[in-house]
Tab-separated table of N, CA, C and O and ligand atoms in Angstrom:
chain	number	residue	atom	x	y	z
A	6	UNK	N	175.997	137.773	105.984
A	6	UNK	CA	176.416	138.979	106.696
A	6	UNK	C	175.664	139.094	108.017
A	6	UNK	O	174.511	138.760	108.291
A	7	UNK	N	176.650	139.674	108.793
A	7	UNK	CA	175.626	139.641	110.335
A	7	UNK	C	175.462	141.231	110.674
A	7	UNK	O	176.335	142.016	111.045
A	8	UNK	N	173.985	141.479	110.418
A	8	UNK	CA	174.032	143.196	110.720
A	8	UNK	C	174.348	143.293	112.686
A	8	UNK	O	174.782	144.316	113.216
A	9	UNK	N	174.188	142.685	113.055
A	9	UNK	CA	174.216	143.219	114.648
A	9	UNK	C	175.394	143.469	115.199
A	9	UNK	O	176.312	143.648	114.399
A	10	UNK	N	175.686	143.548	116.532
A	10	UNK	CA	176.728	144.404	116.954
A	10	UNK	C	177.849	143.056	116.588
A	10	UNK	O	177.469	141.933	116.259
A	11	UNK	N	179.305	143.488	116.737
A	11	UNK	CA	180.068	142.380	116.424
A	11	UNK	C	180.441	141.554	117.281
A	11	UNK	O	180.211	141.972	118.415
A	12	UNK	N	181.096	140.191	117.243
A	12	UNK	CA	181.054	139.108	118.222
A	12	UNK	C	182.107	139.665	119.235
A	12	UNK	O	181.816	139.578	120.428
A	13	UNK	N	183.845	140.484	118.722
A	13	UNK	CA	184.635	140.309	119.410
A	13	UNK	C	184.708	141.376	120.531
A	13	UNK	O	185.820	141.645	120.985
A	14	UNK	N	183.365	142.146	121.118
A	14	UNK	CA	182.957	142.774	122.282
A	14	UNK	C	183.251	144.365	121.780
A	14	UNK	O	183.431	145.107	122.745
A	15	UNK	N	183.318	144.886	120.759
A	15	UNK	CA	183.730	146.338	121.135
A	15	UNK	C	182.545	147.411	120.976
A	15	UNK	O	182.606	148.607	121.258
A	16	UNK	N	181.054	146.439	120.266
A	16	UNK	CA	179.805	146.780	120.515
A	16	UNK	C	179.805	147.617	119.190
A	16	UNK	O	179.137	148.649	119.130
A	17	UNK	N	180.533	147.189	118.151
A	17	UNK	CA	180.406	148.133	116.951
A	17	UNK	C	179.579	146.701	115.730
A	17	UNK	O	179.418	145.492	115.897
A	18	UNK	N	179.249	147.628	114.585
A	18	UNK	CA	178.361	146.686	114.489
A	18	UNK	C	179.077	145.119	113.144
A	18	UNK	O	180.193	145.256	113.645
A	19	UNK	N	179.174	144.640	112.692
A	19	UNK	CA	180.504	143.392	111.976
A	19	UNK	C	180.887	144.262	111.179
A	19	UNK	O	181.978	144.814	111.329
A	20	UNK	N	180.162	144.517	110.300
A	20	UNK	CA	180.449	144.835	108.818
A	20	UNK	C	181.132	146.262	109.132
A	20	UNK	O	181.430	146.587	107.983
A	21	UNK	N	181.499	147.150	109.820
A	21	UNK	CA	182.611	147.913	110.336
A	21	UNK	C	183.628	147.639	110.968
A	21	UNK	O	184.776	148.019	110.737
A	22	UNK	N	183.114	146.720	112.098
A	22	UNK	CA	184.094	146.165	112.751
A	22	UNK	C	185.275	145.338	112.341
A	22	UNK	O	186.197	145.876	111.727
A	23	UNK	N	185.310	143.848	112.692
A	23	UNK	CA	186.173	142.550	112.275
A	23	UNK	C	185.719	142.061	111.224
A	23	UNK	O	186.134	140.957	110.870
A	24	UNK	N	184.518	142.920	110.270
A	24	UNK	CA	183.776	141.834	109.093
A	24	UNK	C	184.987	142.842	107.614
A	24	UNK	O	185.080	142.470	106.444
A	25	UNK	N	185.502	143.731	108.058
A	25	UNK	CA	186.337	144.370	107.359
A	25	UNK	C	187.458	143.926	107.317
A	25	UNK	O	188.138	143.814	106.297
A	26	UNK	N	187.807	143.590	108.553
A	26	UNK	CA	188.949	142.464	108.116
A	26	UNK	C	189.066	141.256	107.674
A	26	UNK	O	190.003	140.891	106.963
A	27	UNK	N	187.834	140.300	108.173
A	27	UNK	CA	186.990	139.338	107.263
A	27	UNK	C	187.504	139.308	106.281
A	27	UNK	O	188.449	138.538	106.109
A	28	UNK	N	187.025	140.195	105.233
A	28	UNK	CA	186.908	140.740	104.051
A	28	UNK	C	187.922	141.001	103.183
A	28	UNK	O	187.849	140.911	101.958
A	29	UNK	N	189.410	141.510	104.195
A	29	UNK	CA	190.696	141.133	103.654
A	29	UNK	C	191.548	142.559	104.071
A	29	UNK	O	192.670	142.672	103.578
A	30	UNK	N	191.127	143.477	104.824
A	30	UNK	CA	191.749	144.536	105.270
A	30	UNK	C	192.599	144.191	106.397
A	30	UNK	O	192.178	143.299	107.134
A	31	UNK	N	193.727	144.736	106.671
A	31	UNK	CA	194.515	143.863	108.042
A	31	UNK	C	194.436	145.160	109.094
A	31	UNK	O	194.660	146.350	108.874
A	32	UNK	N	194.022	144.459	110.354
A	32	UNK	CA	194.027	144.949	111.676
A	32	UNK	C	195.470	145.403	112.100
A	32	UNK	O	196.557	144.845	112.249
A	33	UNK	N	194.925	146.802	112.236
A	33	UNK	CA	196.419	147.631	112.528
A	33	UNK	C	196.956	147.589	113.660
A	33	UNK	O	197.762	148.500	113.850
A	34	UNK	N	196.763	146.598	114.815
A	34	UNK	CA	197.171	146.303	116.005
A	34	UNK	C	196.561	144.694	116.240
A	34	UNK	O	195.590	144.103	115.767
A	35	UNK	N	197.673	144.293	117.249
A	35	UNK	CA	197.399	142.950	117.658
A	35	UNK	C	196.561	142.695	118.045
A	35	UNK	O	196.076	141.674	117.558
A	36	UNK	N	195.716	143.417	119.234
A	36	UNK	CA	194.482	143.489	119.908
A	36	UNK	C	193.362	143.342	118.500
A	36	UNK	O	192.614	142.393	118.268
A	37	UNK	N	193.519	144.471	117.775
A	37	UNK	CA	192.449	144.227	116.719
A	37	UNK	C	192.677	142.649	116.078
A	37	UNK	O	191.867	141.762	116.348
A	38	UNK	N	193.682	142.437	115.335
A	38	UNK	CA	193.662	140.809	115.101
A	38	UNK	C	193.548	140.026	116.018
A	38	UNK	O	193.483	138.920	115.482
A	39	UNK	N	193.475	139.902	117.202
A	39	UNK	CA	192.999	139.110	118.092
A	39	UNK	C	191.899	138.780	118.459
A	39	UNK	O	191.633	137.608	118.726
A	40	UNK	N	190.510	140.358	118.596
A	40	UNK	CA	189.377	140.572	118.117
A	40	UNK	C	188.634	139.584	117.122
A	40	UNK	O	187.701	138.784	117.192
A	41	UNK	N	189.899	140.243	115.748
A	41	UNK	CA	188.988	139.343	114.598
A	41	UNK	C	189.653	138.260	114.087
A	41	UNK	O	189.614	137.938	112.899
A	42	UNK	N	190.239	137.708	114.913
A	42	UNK	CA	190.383	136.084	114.782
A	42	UNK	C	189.150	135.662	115.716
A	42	UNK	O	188.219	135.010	115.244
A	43	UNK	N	189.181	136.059	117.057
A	43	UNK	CA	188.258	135.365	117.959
A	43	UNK	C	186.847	135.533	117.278
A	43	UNK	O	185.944	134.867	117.784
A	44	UNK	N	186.669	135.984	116.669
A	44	UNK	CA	184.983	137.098	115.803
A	44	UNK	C	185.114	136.119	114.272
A	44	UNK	O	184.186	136.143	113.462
A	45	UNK	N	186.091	135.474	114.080
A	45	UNK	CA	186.359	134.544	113.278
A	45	UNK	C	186.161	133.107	113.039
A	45	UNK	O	186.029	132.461	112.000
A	46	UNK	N	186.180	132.689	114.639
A	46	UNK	CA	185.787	131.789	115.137
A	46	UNK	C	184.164	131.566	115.217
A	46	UNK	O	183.511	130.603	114.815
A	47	UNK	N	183.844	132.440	115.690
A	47	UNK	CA	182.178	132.879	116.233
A	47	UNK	C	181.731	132.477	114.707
A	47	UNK	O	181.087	131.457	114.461
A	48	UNK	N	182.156	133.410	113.728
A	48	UNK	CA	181.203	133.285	112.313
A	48	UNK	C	181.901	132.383	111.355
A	48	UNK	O	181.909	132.398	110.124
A	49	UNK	N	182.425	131.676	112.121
A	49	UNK	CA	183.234	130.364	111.050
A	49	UNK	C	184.183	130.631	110.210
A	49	UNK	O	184.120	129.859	109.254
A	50	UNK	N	185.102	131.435	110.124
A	50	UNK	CA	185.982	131.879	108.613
A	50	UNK	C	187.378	131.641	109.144
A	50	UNK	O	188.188	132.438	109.616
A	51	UNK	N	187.471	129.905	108.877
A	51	UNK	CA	188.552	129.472	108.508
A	51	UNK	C	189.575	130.126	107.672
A	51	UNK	O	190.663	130.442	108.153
A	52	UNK	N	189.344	130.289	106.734
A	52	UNK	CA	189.893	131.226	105.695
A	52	UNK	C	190.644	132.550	106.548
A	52	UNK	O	191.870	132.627	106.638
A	53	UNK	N	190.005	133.246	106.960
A	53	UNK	CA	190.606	134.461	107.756
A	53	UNK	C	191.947	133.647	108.470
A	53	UNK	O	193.066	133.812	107.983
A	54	UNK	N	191.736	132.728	109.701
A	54	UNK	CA	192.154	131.896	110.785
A	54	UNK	C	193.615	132.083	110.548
A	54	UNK	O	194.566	132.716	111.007
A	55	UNK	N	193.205	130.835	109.184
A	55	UNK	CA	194.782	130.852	108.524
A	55	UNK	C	195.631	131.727	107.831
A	55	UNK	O	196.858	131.701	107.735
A	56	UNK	N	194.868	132.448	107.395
A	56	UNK	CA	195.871	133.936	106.533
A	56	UNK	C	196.039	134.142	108.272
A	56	UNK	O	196.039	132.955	108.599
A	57	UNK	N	196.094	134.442	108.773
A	57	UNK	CA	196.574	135.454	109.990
A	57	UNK	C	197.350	134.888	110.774
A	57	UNK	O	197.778	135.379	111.819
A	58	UNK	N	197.699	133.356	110.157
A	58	UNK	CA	198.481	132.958	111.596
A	58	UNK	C	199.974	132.368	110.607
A	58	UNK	O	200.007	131.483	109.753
A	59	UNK	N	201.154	133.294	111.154
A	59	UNK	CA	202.679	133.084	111.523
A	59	UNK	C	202.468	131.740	110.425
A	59	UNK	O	201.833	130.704	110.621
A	60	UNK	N	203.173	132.127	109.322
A	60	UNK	CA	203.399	130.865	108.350
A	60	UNK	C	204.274	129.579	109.390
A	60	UNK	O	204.241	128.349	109.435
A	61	UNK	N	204.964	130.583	110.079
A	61	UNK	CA	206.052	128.968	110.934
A	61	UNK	C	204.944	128.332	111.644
A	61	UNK	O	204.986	127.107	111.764
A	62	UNK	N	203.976	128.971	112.123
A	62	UNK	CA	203.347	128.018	113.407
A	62	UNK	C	201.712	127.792	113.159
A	62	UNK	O	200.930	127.654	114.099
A	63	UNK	N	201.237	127.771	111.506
A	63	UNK	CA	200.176	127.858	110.882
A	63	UNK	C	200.076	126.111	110.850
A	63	UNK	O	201.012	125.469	110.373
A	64	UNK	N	198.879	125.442	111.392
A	64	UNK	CA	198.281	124.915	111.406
A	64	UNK	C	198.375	124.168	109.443
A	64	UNK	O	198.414	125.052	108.587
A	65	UNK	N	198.397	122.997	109.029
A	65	UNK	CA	197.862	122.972	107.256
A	65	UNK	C	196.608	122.822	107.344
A	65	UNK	O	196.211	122.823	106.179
A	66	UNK	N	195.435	122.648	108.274
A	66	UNK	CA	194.203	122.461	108.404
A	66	UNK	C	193.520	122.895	109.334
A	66	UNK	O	194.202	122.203	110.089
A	67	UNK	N	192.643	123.503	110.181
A	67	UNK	CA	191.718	124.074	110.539
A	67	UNK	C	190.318	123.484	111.045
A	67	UNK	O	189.428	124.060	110.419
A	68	UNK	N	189.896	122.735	111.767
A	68	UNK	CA	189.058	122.250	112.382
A	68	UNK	C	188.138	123.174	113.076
A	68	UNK	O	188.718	123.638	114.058
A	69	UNK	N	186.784	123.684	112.941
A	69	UNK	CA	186.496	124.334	114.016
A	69	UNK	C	185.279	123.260	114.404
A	69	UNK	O	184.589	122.481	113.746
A	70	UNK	N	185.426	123.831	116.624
A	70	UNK	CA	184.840	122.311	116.481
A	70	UNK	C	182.891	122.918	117.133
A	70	UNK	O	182.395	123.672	117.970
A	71	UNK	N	182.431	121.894	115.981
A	71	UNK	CA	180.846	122.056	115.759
A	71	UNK	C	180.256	122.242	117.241
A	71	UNK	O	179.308	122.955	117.569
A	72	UNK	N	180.846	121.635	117.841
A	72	UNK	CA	180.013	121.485	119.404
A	72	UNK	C	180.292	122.381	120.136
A	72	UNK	O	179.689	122.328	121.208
A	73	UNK	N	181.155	123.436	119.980
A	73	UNK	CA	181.551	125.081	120.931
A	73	UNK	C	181.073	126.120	120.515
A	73	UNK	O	181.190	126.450	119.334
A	74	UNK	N	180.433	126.847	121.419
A	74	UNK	CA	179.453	127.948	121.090
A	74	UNK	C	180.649	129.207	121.679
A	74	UNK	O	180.957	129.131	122.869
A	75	UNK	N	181.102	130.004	121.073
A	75	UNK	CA	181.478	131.246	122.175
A	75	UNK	C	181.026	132.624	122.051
A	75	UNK	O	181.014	133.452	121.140
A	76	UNK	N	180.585	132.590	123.507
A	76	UNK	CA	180.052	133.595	124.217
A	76	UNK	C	180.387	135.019	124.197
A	76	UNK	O	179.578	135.945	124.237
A	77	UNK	N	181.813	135.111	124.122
A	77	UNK	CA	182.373	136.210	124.479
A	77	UNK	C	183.728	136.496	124.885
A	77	UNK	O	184.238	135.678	125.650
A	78	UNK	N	184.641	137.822	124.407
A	78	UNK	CA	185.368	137.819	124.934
A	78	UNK	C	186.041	139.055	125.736
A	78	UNK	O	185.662	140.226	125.723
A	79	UNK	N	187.265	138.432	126.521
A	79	UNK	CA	187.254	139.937	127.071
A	79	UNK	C	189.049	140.370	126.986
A	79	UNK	O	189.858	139.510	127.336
A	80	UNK	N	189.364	141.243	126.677
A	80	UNK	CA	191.387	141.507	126.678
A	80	UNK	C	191.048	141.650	128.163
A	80	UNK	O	190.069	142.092	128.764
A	81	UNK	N	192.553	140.960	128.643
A	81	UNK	CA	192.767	141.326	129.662
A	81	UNK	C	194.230	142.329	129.788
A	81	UNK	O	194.440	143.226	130.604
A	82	UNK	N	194.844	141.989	129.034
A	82	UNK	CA	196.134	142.839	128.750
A	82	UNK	C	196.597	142.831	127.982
A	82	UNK	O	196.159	141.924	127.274
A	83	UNK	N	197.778	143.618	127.285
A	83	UNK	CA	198.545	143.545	126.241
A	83	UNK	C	199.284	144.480	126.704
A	83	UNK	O	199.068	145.342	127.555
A	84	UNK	N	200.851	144.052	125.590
A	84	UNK	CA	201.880	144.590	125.531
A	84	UNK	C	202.334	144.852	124.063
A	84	UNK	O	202.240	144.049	123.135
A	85	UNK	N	202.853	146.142	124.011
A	85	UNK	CA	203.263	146.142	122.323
A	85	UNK	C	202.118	145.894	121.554
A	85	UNK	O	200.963	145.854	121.979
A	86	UNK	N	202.430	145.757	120.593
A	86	UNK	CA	201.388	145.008	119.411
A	86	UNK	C	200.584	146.470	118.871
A	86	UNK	O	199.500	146.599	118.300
A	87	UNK	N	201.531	147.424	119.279
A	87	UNK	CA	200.492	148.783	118.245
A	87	UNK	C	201.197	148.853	117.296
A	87	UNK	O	201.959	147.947	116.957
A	88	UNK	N	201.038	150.190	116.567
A	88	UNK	CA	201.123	150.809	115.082
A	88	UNK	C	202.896	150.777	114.939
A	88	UNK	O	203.526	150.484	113.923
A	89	UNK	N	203.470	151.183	116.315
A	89	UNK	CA	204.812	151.368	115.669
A	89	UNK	C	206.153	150.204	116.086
A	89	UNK	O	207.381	150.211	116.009
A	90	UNK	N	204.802	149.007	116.680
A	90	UNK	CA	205.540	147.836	117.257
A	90	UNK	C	205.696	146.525	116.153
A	90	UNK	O	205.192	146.448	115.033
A	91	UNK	N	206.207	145.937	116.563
A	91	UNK	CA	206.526	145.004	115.544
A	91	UNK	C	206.320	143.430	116.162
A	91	UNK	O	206.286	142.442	115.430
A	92	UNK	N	206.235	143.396	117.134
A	92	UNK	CA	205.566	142.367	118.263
A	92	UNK	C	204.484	143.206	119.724
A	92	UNK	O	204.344	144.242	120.375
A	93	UNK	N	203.924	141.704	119.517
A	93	UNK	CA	203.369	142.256	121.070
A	93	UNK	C	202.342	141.006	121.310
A	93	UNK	O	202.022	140.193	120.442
A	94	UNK	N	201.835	141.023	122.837
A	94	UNK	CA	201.139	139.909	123.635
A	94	UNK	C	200.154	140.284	124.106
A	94	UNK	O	200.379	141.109	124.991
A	95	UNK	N	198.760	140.010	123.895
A	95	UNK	CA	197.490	139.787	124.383
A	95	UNK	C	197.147	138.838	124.882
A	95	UNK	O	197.140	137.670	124.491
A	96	UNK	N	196.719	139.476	126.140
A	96	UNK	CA	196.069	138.306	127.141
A	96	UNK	C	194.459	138.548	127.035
A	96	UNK	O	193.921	139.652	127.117
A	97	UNK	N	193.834	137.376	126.848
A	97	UNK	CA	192.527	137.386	126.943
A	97	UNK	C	191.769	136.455	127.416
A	97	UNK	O	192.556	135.529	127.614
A	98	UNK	N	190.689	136.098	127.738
A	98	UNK	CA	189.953	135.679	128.201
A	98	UNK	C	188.735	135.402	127.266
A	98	UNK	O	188.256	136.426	126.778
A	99	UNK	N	188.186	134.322	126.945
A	99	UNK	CA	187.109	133.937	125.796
A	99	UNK	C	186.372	132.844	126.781
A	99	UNK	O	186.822	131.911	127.445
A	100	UNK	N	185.315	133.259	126.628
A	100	UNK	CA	183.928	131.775	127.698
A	100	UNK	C	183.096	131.355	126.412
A	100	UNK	O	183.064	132.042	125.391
A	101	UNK	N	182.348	130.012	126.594
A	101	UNK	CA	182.241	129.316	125.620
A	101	UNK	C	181.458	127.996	126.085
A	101	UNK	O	181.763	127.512	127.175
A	102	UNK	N	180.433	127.376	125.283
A	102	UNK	CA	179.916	126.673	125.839
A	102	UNK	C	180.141	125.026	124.746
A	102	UNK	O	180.233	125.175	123.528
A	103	UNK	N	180.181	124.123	125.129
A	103	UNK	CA	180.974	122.734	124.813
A	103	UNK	C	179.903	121.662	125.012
A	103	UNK	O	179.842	121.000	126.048
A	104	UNK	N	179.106	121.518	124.042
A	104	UNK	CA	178.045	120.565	124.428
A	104	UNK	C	177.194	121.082	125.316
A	104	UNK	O	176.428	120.257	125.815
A	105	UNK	N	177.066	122.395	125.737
A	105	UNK	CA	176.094	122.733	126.406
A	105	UNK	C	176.616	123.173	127.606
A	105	UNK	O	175.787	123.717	128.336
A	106	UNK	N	177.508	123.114	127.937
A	106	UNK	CA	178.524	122.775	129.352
A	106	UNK	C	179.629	124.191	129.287
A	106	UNK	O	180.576	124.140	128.502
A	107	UNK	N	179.447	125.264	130.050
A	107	UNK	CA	180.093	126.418	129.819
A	107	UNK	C	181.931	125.968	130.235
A	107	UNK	O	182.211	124.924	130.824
A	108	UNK	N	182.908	126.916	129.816
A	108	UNK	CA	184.254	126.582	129.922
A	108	UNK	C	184.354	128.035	129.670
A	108	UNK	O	183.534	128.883	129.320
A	109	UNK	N	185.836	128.062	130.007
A	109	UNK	CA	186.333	129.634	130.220
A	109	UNK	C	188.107	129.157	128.717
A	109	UNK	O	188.521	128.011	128.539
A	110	UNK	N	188.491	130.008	128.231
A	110	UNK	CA	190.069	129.991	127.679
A	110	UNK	C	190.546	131.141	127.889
A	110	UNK	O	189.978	132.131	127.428
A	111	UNK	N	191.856	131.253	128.740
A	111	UNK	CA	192.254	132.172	129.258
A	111	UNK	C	194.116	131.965	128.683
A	111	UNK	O	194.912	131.040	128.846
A	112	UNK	N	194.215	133.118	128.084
A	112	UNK	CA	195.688	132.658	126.947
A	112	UNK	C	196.185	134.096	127.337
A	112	UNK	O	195.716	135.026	127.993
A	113	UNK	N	197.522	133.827	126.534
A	113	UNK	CA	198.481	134.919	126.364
A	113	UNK	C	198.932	134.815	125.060
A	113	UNK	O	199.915	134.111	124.828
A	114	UNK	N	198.287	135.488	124.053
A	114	UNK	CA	198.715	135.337	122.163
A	114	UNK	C	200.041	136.247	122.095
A	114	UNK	O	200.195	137.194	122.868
A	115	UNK	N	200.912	135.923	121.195
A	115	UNK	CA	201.703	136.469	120.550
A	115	UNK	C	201.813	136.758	119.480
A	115	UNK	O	201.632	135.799	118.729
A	116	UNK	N	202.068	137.791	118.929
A	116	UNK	CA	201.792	138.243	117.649
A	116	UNK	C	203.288	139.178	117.205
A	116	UNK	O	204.068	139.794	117.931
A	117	UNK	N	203.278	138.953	115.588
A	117	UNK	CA	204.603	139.471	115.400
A	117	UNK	C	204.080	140.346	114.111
A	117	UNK	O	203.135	139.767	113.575
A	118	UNK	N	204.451	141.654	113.425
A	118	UNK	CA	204.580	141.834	112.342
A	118	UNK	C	205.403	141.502	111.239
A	118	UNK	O	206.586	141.782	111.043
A	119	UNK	N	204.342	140.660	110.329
A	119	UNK	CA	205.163	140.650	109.144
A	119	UNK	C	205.055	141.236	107.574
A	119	UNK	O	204.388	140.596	106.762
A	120	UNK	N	205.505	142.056	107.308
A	120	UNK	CA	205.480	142.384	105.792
A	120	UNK	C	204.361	143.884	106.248
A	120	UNK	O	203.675	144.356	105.341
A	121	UNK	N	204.299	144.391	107.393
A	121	UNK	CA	203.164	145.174	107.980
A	121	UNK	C	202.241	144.645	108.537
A	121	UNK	O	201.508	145.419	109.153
A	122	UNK	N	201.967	143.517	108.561
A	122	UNK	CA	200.776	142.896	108.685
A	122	UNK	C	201.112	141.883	109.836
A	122	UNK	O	202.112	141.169	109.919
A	123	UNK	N	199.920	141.990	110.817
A	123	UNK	CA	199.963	141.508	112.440
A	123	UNK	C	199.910	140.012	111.790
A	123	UNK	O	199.149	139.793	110.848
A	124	UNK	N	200.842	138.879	112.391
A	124	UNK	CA	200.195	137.757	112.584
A	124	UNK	C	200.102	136.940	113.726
A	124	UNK	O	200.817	137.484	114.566
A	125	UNK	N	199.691	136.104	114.119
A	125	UNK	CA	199.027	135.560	115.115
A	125	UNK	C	200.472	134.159	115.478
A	125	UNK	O	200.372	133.132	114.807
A	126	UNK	N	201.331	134.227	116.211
A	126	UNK	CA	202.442	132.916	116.351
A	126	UNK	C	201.943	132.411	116.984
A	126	UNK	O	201.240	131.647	116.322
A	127	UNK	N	201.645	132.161	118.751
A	127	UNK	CA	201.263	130.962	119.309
A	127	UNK	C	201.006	131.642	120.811
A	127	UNK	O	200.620	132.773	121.106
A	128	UNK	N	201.341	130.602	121.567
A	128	UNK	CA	200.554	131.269	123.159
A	128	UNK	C	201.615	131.337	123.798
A	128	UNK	O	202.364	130.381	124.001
A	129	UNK	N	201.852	132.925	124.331
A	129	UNK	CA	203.174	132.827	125.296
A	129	UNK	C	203.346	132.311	126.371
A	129	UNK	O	204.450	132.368	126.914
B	14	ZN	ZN1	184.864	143.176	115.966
């Protein structure tokens, strides 16, 4: 468990934050699953990764790779993806360091509801 503030920037502390969804509660907006996928990454939970991502465009395996550290992230926009949407697109921005060597990922996620529950399809 990580008591300190949480990885995916909203300065709250895990185990309230994305460690609740961790845990198996689903993020009631895209932005929030986007959060705690990226906050997923940070604390390794493959497991989360794949429950959350679009059975059509789900990965059968999961690699995370040992040599990327990330730093941080930041939304830069979104569309849709709240409580009474059923799609929507987050743009974000995640920096990250690669052997030591900083890099920036700058995406546009798409996310669709299914069954209530946000999942993660691919990069618009
Ligand atoms: Zn979080």
């Amino acid at each position: 468990m990580i008591a300190e503030k949480c990885p995916c920037g909203l300065g709250e502390p895990y185990d309230d934050c994305c460690g609740q969804y961790h845990r198996g509660a689903e993020p009631p907006s895209a932005e929030l699953l986007m959060r705690a996928r990226y906050a997923a990454y940070v604390v390794g939970d493959r497991a989360f990764l794949l429950r959350t991502w679009h059975e059509k465009t789900r990965p059968r395996a999961l690699t995370l790779e040992a040599n990327q550290a990330w730093q941080g992230l930041a939304i830069l926009d979104r569309q849709g993806g709240g409580i009474f949407d059923t799609e929507g697109v987050v743009e974000f921005r995640a920096r990250y360091t690669a052997d030591g060597r900083p890099g920036t990922m700058h995406d546009r996620s798409r996310f669709v509801k299914v069954d209530g529950a946000w999942r993660y399809v691919d990069e618009a």
